[in-house]
Coordinates of C-alpha atoms and ligand atoms in Angstrom, one line a residue:
M1 CA 9.3 -21.0 4.5
T2 CA 12.6 -21.1 2.6
Q3 CA 15.1 -18.7 4.1
E4 CA 17.8 -17.9 1.6
H5 CA 18.3 -17.8 -2.1
P6 CA 14.8 -19.0 -3.1
K7 CA 14.6 -20.7 -6.5
S8 CA 11.7 -20.0 -8.8
I9 CA 10.4 -19.1 -12.2
I10 CA 8.4 -15.8 -12.2
V11 CA 5.8 -15.5 -14.9
I12 CA 4.7 -11.9 -15.3
F13 CA 1.4 -11.5 -17.0
G14 CA 1.3 -7.9 -18.4
A15 CA 5.1 -7.8 -18.9
T16 CA 5.0 -5.0 -21.4
G17 CA 3.0 -2.7 -19.1
D18 CA 3.8 0.2 -16.8
L19 CA 4.0 -1.7 -13.5
A20 CA 6.4 -4.3 -14.8
K21 CA 8.7 -1.7 -16.3
R22 CA 8.6 0.8 -13.4
K23 CA 8.5 -1.5 -10.4
L24 CA 8.9 -5.2 -11.1
F25 CA 12.0 -5.4 -13.2
P26 CA 14.0 -3.0 -11.0
S27 CA 12.9 -4.9 -7.9
I28 CA 14.1 -8.3 -9.3
Y29 CA 17.3 -6.6 -10.3
R30 CA 17.9 -5.3 -6.8
L31 CA 17.2 -8.7 -5.3
V32 CA 19.9 -10.2 -7.5
Q33 CA 22.4 -7.3 -6.8
N34 CA 21.7 -7.6 -3.0
E35 CA 22.3 -11.4 -3.3
K36 CA 18.8 -12.2 -2.0
I37 CA 18.4 -14.5 -5.0
G38 CA 21.1 -16.3 -6.8
K39 CA 21.3 -17.8 -10.3
N40 CA 18.3 -20.2 -9.9
F41 CA 15.6 -18.0 -11.3
A42 CA 14.1 -17.1 -14.7
V43 CA 11.5 -14.5 -15.6
V44 CA 9.0 -15.2 -18.3
G45 CA 7.1 -12.1 -19.7
V46 CA 3.6 -12.6 -21.1
A47 CA 1.6 -9.9 -23.1
R48 CA 0.1 -9.7 -26.6
R49 CA 2.8 -7.4 -28.2
P50 CA 4.7 -9.5 -30.7
W51 CA 8.1 -8.9 -29.2
T52 CA 11.1 -11.3 -29.4
T53 CA 13.0 -12.3 -26.2
D54 CA 15.8 -10.0 -27.3
E55 CA 13.4 -7.1 -27.6
F56 CA 12.0 -7.9 -24.2
R57 CA 15.5 -8.1 -22.6
S58 CA 16.4 -4.8 -24.1
N59 CA 13.2 -3.3 -22.5
V60 CA 14.1 -4.8 -19.2
S61 CA 17.6 -3.3 -19.5
D62 CA 16.1 0.1 -20.3
S63 CA 13.8 -0.1 -17.3
I64 CA 16.8 -0.8 -15.0
Q65 CA 19.0 1.9 -16.5
S66 CA 16.3 4.5 -16.2
S67 CA 15.5 3.7 -12.6
M68 CA 18.8 2.8 -11.0
K69 CA 21.8 5.1 -10.3
E70 CA 24.1 2.2 -11.1
S71 CA 23.4 -0.7 -13.3
K72 CA 26.1 -3.4 -13.6
D73 CA 26.0 -7.0 -14.9
L74 CA 22.9 -6.2 -17.0
E75 CA 23.7 -8.7 -19.7
E76 CA 24.0 -11.6 -17.3
F77 CA 20.8 -10.4 -15.5
T78 CA 18.7 -10.0 -18.6
S79 CA 19.8 -13.4 -19.9
H80 CA 17.4 -14.9 -17.3
F81 CA 14.4 -13.2 -19.0
Y82 CA 12.2 -14.8 -21.7
Y83 CA 9.2 -13.5 -23.6
H84 CA 6.2 -15.5 -24.6
P85 CA 3.6 -13.5 -26.5
F86 CA -0.1 -14.5 -26.3
D87 CA -3.6 -13.3 -25.5
V88 CA -4.4 -14.6 -22.0
T89 CA -8.0 -15.2 -23.0
N90 CA -6.8 -17.9 -25.5
P91 CA -6.7 -21.2 -23.5
S92 CA -4.7 -23.1 -26.1
S93 CA -1.6 -20.9 -25.5
Y94 CA -1.1 -22.0 -21.9
L95 CA 0.1 -25.4 -23.0
E96 CA 3.0 -23.8 -24.9
L97 CA 3.8 -21.6 -22.0
N98 CA 3.9 -24.7 -19.8
G99 CA 6.4 -26.3 -22.2
L100 CA 8.7 -23.3 -21.9
L101 CA 8.4 -23.3 -18.1
T102 CA 9.3 -27.0 -17.9
E103 CA 12.4 -26.3 -20.1
L104 CA 13.5 -23.3 -18.0
D105 CA 12.9 -25.3 -14.8
G106 CA 15.6 -27.7 -16.1
T107 CA 18.0 -25.0 -17.2
Y108 CA 17.8 -22.9 -14.0
Q109 CA 17.1 -25.8 -11.5
T110 CA 14.1 -24.0 -10.1
E111 CA 12.7 -27.2 -8.5
G112 CA 9.2 -26.8 -10.1
N113 CA 8.6 -23.6 -8.1
R114 CA 6.5 -21.0 -10.0
I115 CA 5.2 -17.5 -9.2
F116 CA 2.4 -16.2 -11.5
Y117 CA 2.4 -12.5 -11.1
L118 CA -0.8 -10.9 -12.6
A119 CA 0.2 -7.3 -13.5
M120 CA -2.8 -6.8 -15.7
A121 CA -6.3 -5.4 -15.5
P122 CA -8.4 -7.3 -12.9
E123 CA -11.0 -8.5 -15.5
F124 CA -8.3 -11.1 -16.5
F125 CA -7.5 -12.4 -13.1
G126 CA -10.1 -15.1 -12.9
T127 CA -9.5 -16.3 -16.5
I128 CA -5.7 -16.6 -16.0
A129 CA -6.0 -18.4 -12.7
Q130 CA -8.4 -20.9 -14.1
N131 CA -6.4 -21.6 -17.3
L132 CA -3.2 -22.0 -15.3
K133 CA -4.9 -24.7 -13.3
K134 CA -6.8 -26.3 -16.2
E135 CA -3.8 -26.6 -18.4
G136 CA -1.6 -28.1 -15.7
L137 CA 0.8 -25.2 -15.1
T138 CA 0.4 -25.4 -11.4
D139 CA 0.9 -29.2 -11.4
T140 CA 4.7 -29.4 -10.7
N141 CA 6.9 -31.0 -8.0
G142 CA 7.4 -27.6 -6.4
W143 CA 5.1 -24.8 -5.2
S144 CA 2.9 -22.5 -7.3
R145 CA 1.9 -19.0 -6.0
L146 CA -0.4 -16.4 -7.5
V147 CA 0.4 -12.7 -7.0
I148 CA -2.6 -10.4 -7.6
E149 CA -2.4 -6.7 -8.1
K150 CA -5.0 -4.2 -6.9
P151 CA -7.8 -3.4 -7.3
F152 CA -9.2 -6.5 -5.8
G153 CA -12.8 -5.8 -6.8
H154 CA -14.8 -2.7 -7.0
D155 CA -17.0 -3.4 -4.0
L156 CA -17.8 -6.4 -1.8
P157 CA -19.9 -8.4 -4.3
S158 CA -17.4 -8.0 -7.2
A159 CA -14.5 -8.8 -4.9
R160 CA -16.4 -11.9 -3.7
K161 CA -16.9 -13.0 -7.3
L162 CA -13.3 -12.5 -8.2
N163 CA -12.2 -14.4 -5.1
Q164 CA -14.4 -17.3 -6.0
E165 CA -13.0 -17.5 -9.5
I166 CA -9.4 -17.5 -8.2
R167 CA -10.2 -19.9 -5.4
E168 CA -11.4 -22.5 -7.9
A169 CA -7.7 -22.7 -9.0
F170 CA -5.6 -21.7 -6.0
N171 CA -5.9 -22.2 -2.2
E172 CA -5.9 -19.1 0.0
N173 CA -2.4 -19.9 1.1
Q174 CA -1.2 -19.8 -2.5
I175 CA -2.7 -16.4 -3.1
Y176 CA -0.6 -13.2 -2.5
R177 CA -2.7 -10.1 -2.7
I178 CA -0.5 -7.1 -3.1
D179 CA -0.9 -4.0 -1.0
H180 CA 2.4 -2.2 -1.7
Y181 CA 2.1 -0.1 1.5
L182 CA 2.7 -3.3 3.4
G183 CA 6.1 -3.6 1.7
K184 CA 7.2 -0.1 2.9
E185 CA 9.9 -0.2 5.5
M186 CA 8.2 2.1 8.0
V187 CA 4.8 0.5 7.6
Q188 CA 6.5 -2.8 8.6
N189 CA 8.2 -0.9 11.4
I190 CA 4.8 0.0 13.0
E191 CA 4.8 -3.4 14.6
V192 CA 8.4 -3.1 15.8
I193 CA 7.9 0.4 17.2
R194 CA 4.9 -0.9 19.1
F195 CA 5.9 -4.3 20.2
A196 CA 9.7 -3.9 20.8
N197 CA 9.6 -0.8 22.9
A198 CA 8.7 -0.8 26.6
L199 CA 8.1 2.9 26.2
F200 CA 5.2 2.8 23.9
E201 CA 3.1 -0.4 24.4
P202 CA 1.9 0.5 27.9
L203 CA 0.7 3.8 26.6
W204 CA -0.9 2.4 23.4
N205 CA -4.5 2.7 24.4
N206 CA -7.4 5.0 25.2
R207 CA -6.1 6.0 28.6
Y208 CA -3.1 7.8 27.1
I209 CA -3.8 8.4 23.4
S210 CA -6.1 11.2 22.4
N211 CA -6.2 10.5 18.7
I212 CA -4.2 9.0 15.8
Q213 CA -3.9 10.7 12.4
V214 CA -2.9 8.9 9.2
T215 CA -2.1 11.1 6.2
S216 CA -1.1 10.0 2.8
S217 CA -0.9 13.0 0.5
E218 CA 0.3 13.2 -3.1
I219 CA 1.5 16.1 -5.2
L220 CA 0.7 14.2 -8.4
G221 CA -2.7 14.5 -10.0
V222 CA -4.5 11.7 -11.8
E223 CA -1.9 11.7 -14.6
D224 CA -2.9 9.3 -17.4
R225 CA -5.1 7.1 -15.3
G226 CA -8.4 9.1 -15.7
R227 CA -10.3 6.2 -17.1
Y228 CA -9.4 3.9 -14.1
Y229 CA -9.7 6.7 -11.5
E230 CA -13.2 7.8 -12.7
N231 CA -14.5 4.4 -11.6
S232 CA -12.5 4.3 -8.5
G233 CA -11.9 7.6 -6.7
A234 CA -9.7 8.0 -3.6
L235 CA -12.0 5.9 -1.4
R236 CA -11.5 2.7 -3.4
D237 CA -8.0 3.6 -4.7
M238 CA -6.4 4.4 -1.3
V239 CA -8.8 4.1 1.7
Q240 CA -10.2 0.6 1.1
N241 CA -6.7 -0.9 1.0
H242 CA -3.6 1.2 2.1
M243 CA -5.2 3.5 4.7
L244 CA -7.2 0.7 6.4
Q245 CA -4.2 -1.6 6.5
M246 CA -2.2 1.1 8.3
V247 CA -5.1 1.6 10.8
A248 CA -5.2 -2.1 11.4
L249 CA -1.5 -2.3 12.1
L250 CA -1.7 0.7 14.5
A251 CA -4.7 -0.7 16.3
M252 CA -4.2 -4.4 16.5
E253 CA -3.5 -6.3 19.7
P254 CA 0.0 -7.8 20.1
P255 CA -0.1 -11.2 18.3
I256 CA 0.8 -14.2 20.4
K257 CA 3.5 -15.0 17.8
L258 CA 4.9 -13.1 14.9
T259 CA 3.5 -15.6 12.4
T260 CA 1.5 -14.8 9.3
D261 CA -1.7 -16.3 10.7
E262 CA -1.5 -14.6 14.1
I263 CA -0.8 -11.2 12.7
R264 CA -3.5 -11.4 10.1
S265 CA -5.9 -12.7 12.7
E266 CA -5.3 -9.6 14.9
K267 CA -5.7 -7.2 11.9
V268 CA -9.0 -8.9 11.0
K269 CA -10.2 -8.3 14.6
V270 CA -9.6 -4.6 14.2
L271 CA -11.4 -4.4 10.9
R272 CA -14.3 -6.3 12.5
A273 CA -14.4 -3.7 15.3
L274 CA -14.5 -0.7 13.0
R275 CA -17.7 1.1 13.7
A276 CA -19.9 0.8 10.6
V277 CA -21.0 4.1 9.1
A278 CA -24.6 4.0 7.9
E279 CA -25.4 5.7 4.6
D280 CA -27.3 8.5 6.4
E281 CA -24.4 9.2 8.8
V282 CA -21.7 9.4 6.2
S283 CA -21.3 13.2 6.2
Q284 CA -20.7 13.1 10.0
Y285 CA -17.7 10.9 9.6
F286 CA -16.4 11.4 6.0
I287 CA -15.5 14.3 3.8
R288 CA -14.9 14.0 0.1
G289 CA -13.2 16.5 -2.1
Q290 CA -12.1 17.1 -5.7
Y291 CA -9.2 19.2 -6.8
G292 CA -9.8 22.4 -8.7
A293 CA -7.2 24.4 -10.6
G294 CA -4.4 25.7 -8.5
Q295 CA -0.7 26.4 -8.3
L296 CA 2.3 24.6 -6.8
E297 CA 5.8 26.1 -7.0
D298 CA 5.0 28.5 -9.8
K299 CA 3.4 25.7 -11.8
Q300 CA -0.3 26.2 -12.9
L301 CA -2.3 23.0 -12.4
V302 CA -5.6 22.1 -14.1
A303 CA -8.7 21.1 -12.3
Y304 CA -9.5 17.3 -12.1
R305 CA -12.5 17.8 -14.4
D306 CA -10.1 19.1 -17.1
E307 CA -7.8 16.1 -16.9
N308 CA -7.8 13.5 -19.8
N309 CA -10.5 10.9 -19.7
V310 CA -12.4 12.7 -16.9
D311 CA -16.0 13.7 -17.2
D312 CA -16.7 17.5 -17.3
N313 CA -19.1 17.0 -14.4
S314 CA -17.3 14.3 -12.6
Q315 CA -18.4 13.6 -9.1
T316 CA -15.3 11.4 -8.4
E317 CA -13.5 12.3 -5.2
T318 CA -9.8 12.9 -5.4
Y319 CA -9.6 13.4 -1.6
V320 CA -11.1 11.7 1.4
A321 CA -10.9 12.5 5.1
G322 CA -12.5 10.4 7.6
K323 CA -13.0 9.7 11.3
L324 CA -12.9 6.0 12.2
L325 CA -13.9 4.6 15.5
I326 CA -12.8 1.2 16.8
D327 CA -15.3 -0.4 19.2
N328 CA -13.1 -2.4 21.5
F329 CA -11.7 -2.0 25.0
R330 CA -8.4 -0.6 23.9
W331 CA -9.7 2.1 21.5
A332 CA -13.2 3.1 22.7
G333 CA -13.4 6.9 22.3
V334 CA -10.2 7.4 20.4
P335 CA -10.7 8.7 16.9
F336 CA -8.5 7.5 14.1
Y337 CA -8.5 10.3 11.5
I338 CA -7.4 9.4 8.0
R339 CA -6.9 11.7 5.0
T340 CA -5.5 11.0 1.5
G341 CA -5.7 13.0 -1.7
K342 CA -4.1 13.9 -5.0
R343 CA -2.7 17.3 -6.0
M344 CA -2.0 18.3 -2.4
A345 CA 0.8 20.5 -1.2
A346 CA 3.2 17.7 -0.3
K347 CA 4.0 14.1 -1.1
S348 CA 4.0 12.7 2.4
T349 CA 2.8 9.6 4.3
K350 CA 2.9 10.2 8.1
I351 CA 1.2 8.8 11.2
V352 CA 0.8 11.1 14.1
V353 CA 0.0 9.6 17.5
Q354 CA -1.2 12.4 19.8
F355 CA -1.0 11.6 23.5
K356 CA -3.5 13.0 26.0
D357 CA -2.6 16.1 28.0
I358 CA -1.2 15.6 31.4
P359 CA -3.7 16.5 34.2
M360 CA -1.8 19.6 35.2
N361 CA 1.4 21.2 33.9
L362 CA 3.3 23.2 36.5
Y363 CA 5.6 24.7 34.0
Y364 CA 3.1 26.6 32.1
K365 CA 2.0 30.1 32.8
K366 CA -1.7 30.5 33.4
G367 CA -3.7 30.6 30.2
E368 CA -0.9 29.1 28.1
T369 CA -1.6 26.1 26.0
V370 CA 0.3 22.9 26.6
P371 CA 1.6 21.2 23.4
P372 CA 0.7 17.5 23.6
N373 CA 3.4 14.8 23.2
L374 CA 3.4 13.4 19.7
L375 CA 4.9 10.3 18.2
I376 CA 5.3 10.8 14.4
I377 CA 6.0 7.9 12.2
H378 CA 7.5 9.1 8.9
I379 CA 6.6 6.5 6.2
Q380 CA 7.7 8.5 3.1
P381 CA 9.5 10.2 1.6
E382 CA 11.7 10.4 4.6
E383 CA 11.7 7.4 6.9
G384 CA 12.0 7.5 10.7
I385 CA 10.3 8.5 13.9
T386 CA 10.1 11.8 15.8
L387 CA 9.0 12.1 19.4
Q388 CA 7.9 15.5 20.4
L389 CA 8.4 16.1 24.1
N390 CA 8.4 19.2 26.2
A391 CA 11.6 20.4 27.8
K392 CA 13.2 23.7 29.0
K393 CA 15.5 25.2 26.4
D394 CA 18.8 26.6 27.7
E395 CA 18.3 30.1 26.5
D396 CA 14.9 30.3 28.0
E397 CA 15.2 31.9 31.5
S398 CA 11.5 31.7 32.2
G399 CA 11.7 28.0 33.0
I400 CA 8.8 27.3 30.6
S401 CA 9.0 24.1 28.8
K402 CA 9.0 24.1 25.0
P403 CA 8.4 21.3 22.5
V404 CA 11.6 19.6 21.4
K405 CA 12.0 16.8 18.9
L406 CA 13.9 13.6 19.2
D407 CA 14.5 12.4 15.6
L408 CA 15.4 8.9 14.6
S409 CA 15.8 8.8 10.8
N410 CA 16.4 5.5 8.9
N411 CA 18.0 7.4 6.0
F412 CA 20.4 9.0 8.4
L413 CA 21.2 5.8 10.3
D414 CA 21.8 3.6 7.3
G415 CA 23.1 6.2 4.9
I416 CA 21.5 4.1 2.1
N417 CA 18.1 3.8 0.7
T418 CA 15.9 1.1 2.2
P419 CA 14.6 -1.5 -0.3
E420 CA 11.6 -0.7 -2.4
A421 CA 8.3 -2.0 -1.3
Y422 CA 8.0 -4.3 -4.4
E423 CA 11.4 -5.7 -3.8
K424 CA 10.5 -6.8 -0.3
L425 CA 7.2 -8.2 -1.4
I426 CA 8.5 -10.2 -4.3
Y427 CA 11.2 -11.7 -2.0
D428 CA 8.6 -12.5 0.7
C429 CA 6.5 -14.3 -1.9
M430 CA 9.5 -16.3 -3.2
R431 CA 10.2 -17.3 0.5
G432 CA 6.5 -18.2 1.1
D433 CA 6.0 -15.4 3.7
A434 CA 2.5 -14.0 3.2
T435 CA 2.5 -11.8 6.3
N436 CA 2.7 -8.6 4.3
F437 CA 0.0 -9.5 1.8
T438 CA -3.8 -9.2 2.5
H439 CA -5.9 -12.2 3.4
W440 CA -9.3 -12.5 1.8
D441 CA -11.0 -11.8 5.2
E442 CA -9.2 -8.4 5.4
V443 CA -10.2 -7.5 1.8
A444 CA -13.9 -8.5 2.5
L445 CA -14.1 -6.5 5.8
S446 CA -12.5 -3.5 4.2
W447 CA -15.1 -3.5 1.4
S448 CA -17.9 -4.0 3.9
F449 CA -16.7 -0.8 5.7
V450 CA -16.2 1.2 2.5
D451 CA -19.3 0.2 0.5
P452 CA -22.0 2.2 2.4
I453 CA -19.8 5.3 2.1
S454 CA -19.5 5.0 -1.6
E455 CA -23.1 4.1 -1.9
A456 CA -24.1 7.3 0.0
W457 CA -21.8 9.4 -2.2
T458 CA -23.2 7.8 -5.4
K459 CA -26.7 8.7 -4.2
G460 CA -25.5 12.3 -3.7
K461 CA -26.0 12.1 0.1
A462 CA -23.0 14.3 0.9
A463 CA -21.5 17.3 -0.7
L464 CA -18.4 17.1 -2.9
A465 CA -16.1 19.8 -1.5
S466 CA -13.6 21.5 -3.8
Y467 CA -10.0 22.2 -2.9
P468 CA -7.4 24.1 -4.9
S469 CA -4.6 22.0 -6.3
G470 CA -1.5 22.5 -4.2
S471 CA -3.4 22.8 -0.9
M472 CA -3.9 20.4 2.0
G473 CA -7.5 19.6 1.1
P474 CA -10.9 21.2 1.7
K475 CA -11.7 23.3 4.8
E476 CA -14.5 20.8 5.7
A477 CA -11.8 18.3 6.6
D478 CA -10.4 20.7 9.2
D479 CA -13.9 21.1 10.6
L480 CA -14.2 17.4 11.0
L481 CA -11.5 17.5 13.6
K482 CA -12.4 20.9 15.0
E483 CA -15.8 19.4 16.1
D484 CA -13.8 17.0 18.4
G485 CA -11.5 19.8 19.6
N486 CA -8.7 18.4 17.5
Q487 CA -6.6 19.6 14.5
W488 CA -4.6 18.0 11.8
W489 CA -0.9 18.1 12.6
P490 CA 1.2 19.4 9.7
V491 CA 2.9 16.7 7.5
N492 CA 5.2 18.9 5.4
Ligands
NDP501 N1 1.2 1.0 -12.9 C1 1.2 1.1 -11.5 O1 1.9 1.9 -10.9 C2 0.3 0.3 -10.7 C3 -0.5 -0.7 -11.3 N2 -1.3 -1.5 -10.5 C4 -2.1 -2.5 -11.1 O2 -1.3 -3.4 -11.9 C5 -2.0 -3.9 -13.0 C6 -1.2 -3.5 -14.3 O3 -1.1 -2.1 -14.4 P1 -0.3 -1.4 -15.5 O4 1.0 -2.1 -15.7 O5 -0.3 0.1 -15.1 O6 -1.2 -1.5 -16.8 P2 -0.8 -1.3 -18.3 O7 -2.0 -1.0 -19.0 O8 0.4 -0.5 -18.4 O9 -0.4 -2.8 -18.7 C7 -1.3 -3.8 -19.0 C8 -0.6 -5.1 -19.5 O10 -1.5 -6.1 -19.8 C9 -1.2 -6.6 -21.1 N3 -2.4 -7.1 -21.7 C10 -3.6 -6.4 -21.8 N4 -4.5 -7.3 -22.4 C11 -3.9 -8.5 -22.6 C12 -4.4 -9.7 -23.1 N5 -5.6 -9.9 -23.5 N6 -3.5 -10.7 -23.1 C13 -2.2 -10.6 -22.7 N7 -1.8 -9.4 -22.2 C14 -2.6 -8.4 -22.1 C15 -0.6 -5.4 -21.9 O11 0.2 -5.8 -22.9 P3 -0.2 -5.9 -24.5 O12 -0.9 -4.6 -24.8 O13 1.2 -6.0 -25.1 O14 -1.0 -7.1 -24.5 C16 0.3 -4.8 -20.8 O15 1.5 -5.5 -20.7 C17 -3.4 -3.3 -12.9 O16 -4.2 -4.2 -12.2 C18 -3.2 -2.0 -12.1 O17 -4.4 -1.6 -11.4 C19 -1.3 -1.3 -9.1 C20 -0.6 -0.4 -8.5 C21 0.2 0.5 -9.2
LIG502 O1 -2.0 2.3 -5.0 C1 -1.8 3.4 -5.2 O2 -0.9 4.1 -4.6 C2 -0.3 5.3 -5.2 C3 0.5 6.0 -4.1 O3 1.5 5.1 -3.7 P1 2.8 5.7 -3.1 O4 3.6 4.5 -2.8 O5 3.4 6.6 -4.1 O6 2.4 6.5 -1.9 C4 -1.4 6.2 -5.8 O7 -0.7 7.2 -6.5 C5 -2.2 5.4 -6.7 O8 -3.3 6.2 -7.2 C6 -2.8 4.2 -6.0 O9 -3.4 3.4 -7.0

């Protein structure tokens, strides 16, 4: 793994699209501003639009100005950007692209290193990967890496097919499958909180933990992605990837070393230990919901079925809550509850670890309930951890303990924003660190878990609950926890 100032050409397929503009260009800019990469880089944009390199540079410049508070040295930065228009299904264009890359390799001294970033619809992934190989673009003195955006397939068979196509051209260790949650500062911190604190690791098991709750709620609705979302739904869009990745990080055994292979291997074991949910049992473990009309902060919000490109009778879920069980020694009997949805009351990703009650609490009056200790990991929008303990408050003469919170906030400690997920992931890829990207085995196991659930829903085996926009989801999701004597802890 190269450590500092990695050198590379980054070819972005889909460079005129939304992802490139909103995430990729600003992230590369921040890497340069933060001196993570030096002068030895060039970015080549590919798409069909007949732009010139100057037009492309001006688009890159706009993207940075609209997303950053401060944007200096823009001219020097955009001078590293080049545009090469072509239709990626046309094999003859790859030779020309190779010519440009060879020339830029000389200009920027990038040592033959190439990243091919596929920021395009998945139907093109296989074609691009194969053409890159066939036309010799991966045949250099340096390394070649392929970055693939989600969704990685629609179910296990389609993901397998896609993987086979890509693997004909790239080895597993050249493939970087993006899950942008793995680039988030506090998701990466799960490991550190667990494995660098003597306080938590001894308690991190079914003897001391009652349940773990992972919530990722969004205020936004489906926006202009109705066409994609109708074929996806929250299960494929969020659960198969981001939610299961967070569960894997929370549940994995300590790796013997902090290497990519060891960490991935521990995550894979968790995914293998997930108790499979048979089609007929799905409604005991999973709740699906769809947002209806509602209101948030005086704003009237339309129902999902009234959004653009959404069927009037759509059965697509915009919300999922689930109870996951991990059948191993550490976690037997501990439910991992997950929930995610659009048009909810808050934008919030949080993990709440609820510890078991102590056997007897002398400080509580008879009949009073004992608040459990909670460890809350705030992933976004705020970043940090909160530990909820019980202590006597000064003003309280009764001697009764009350919940108090110990807050450790990253924003507060640093006084600056932590890097964007994409910034970290692009840098990791340039350095050859694939730890925070998903291995094929993880993708395959996640689809195996999710497929029977979507199959049951497609066959109408469980009701689709409705929830008002601006709420925290359907009542049925509360009942799921109530049956176990638990409740969702608030996240907003
Ligand atoms: N946008 C986001 O926030 C996120 C996106 N993703 C994923 O990233 C990928 C890209 O998404 P997004 O940027 O939103 O998509 P867009 O539809 O905005 O962009 C698609 C890009 O592909 C190009 N394109 C389409 N067909 C061809 C072709 N035949 N040859 C060459 N270029 C082509 C388009 O350019 P042109 O029309 O000029 O050819 C455009 O640059 C998708 O896989 C998506 O699922 C993942 C997470 C978040
Ligand atoms: O991958 C996706 O994630 C976003 C939510 O990401 P976040 O970083 O804002 O939490 C979600 O809106 C989108 O539907 C999904 O494709």
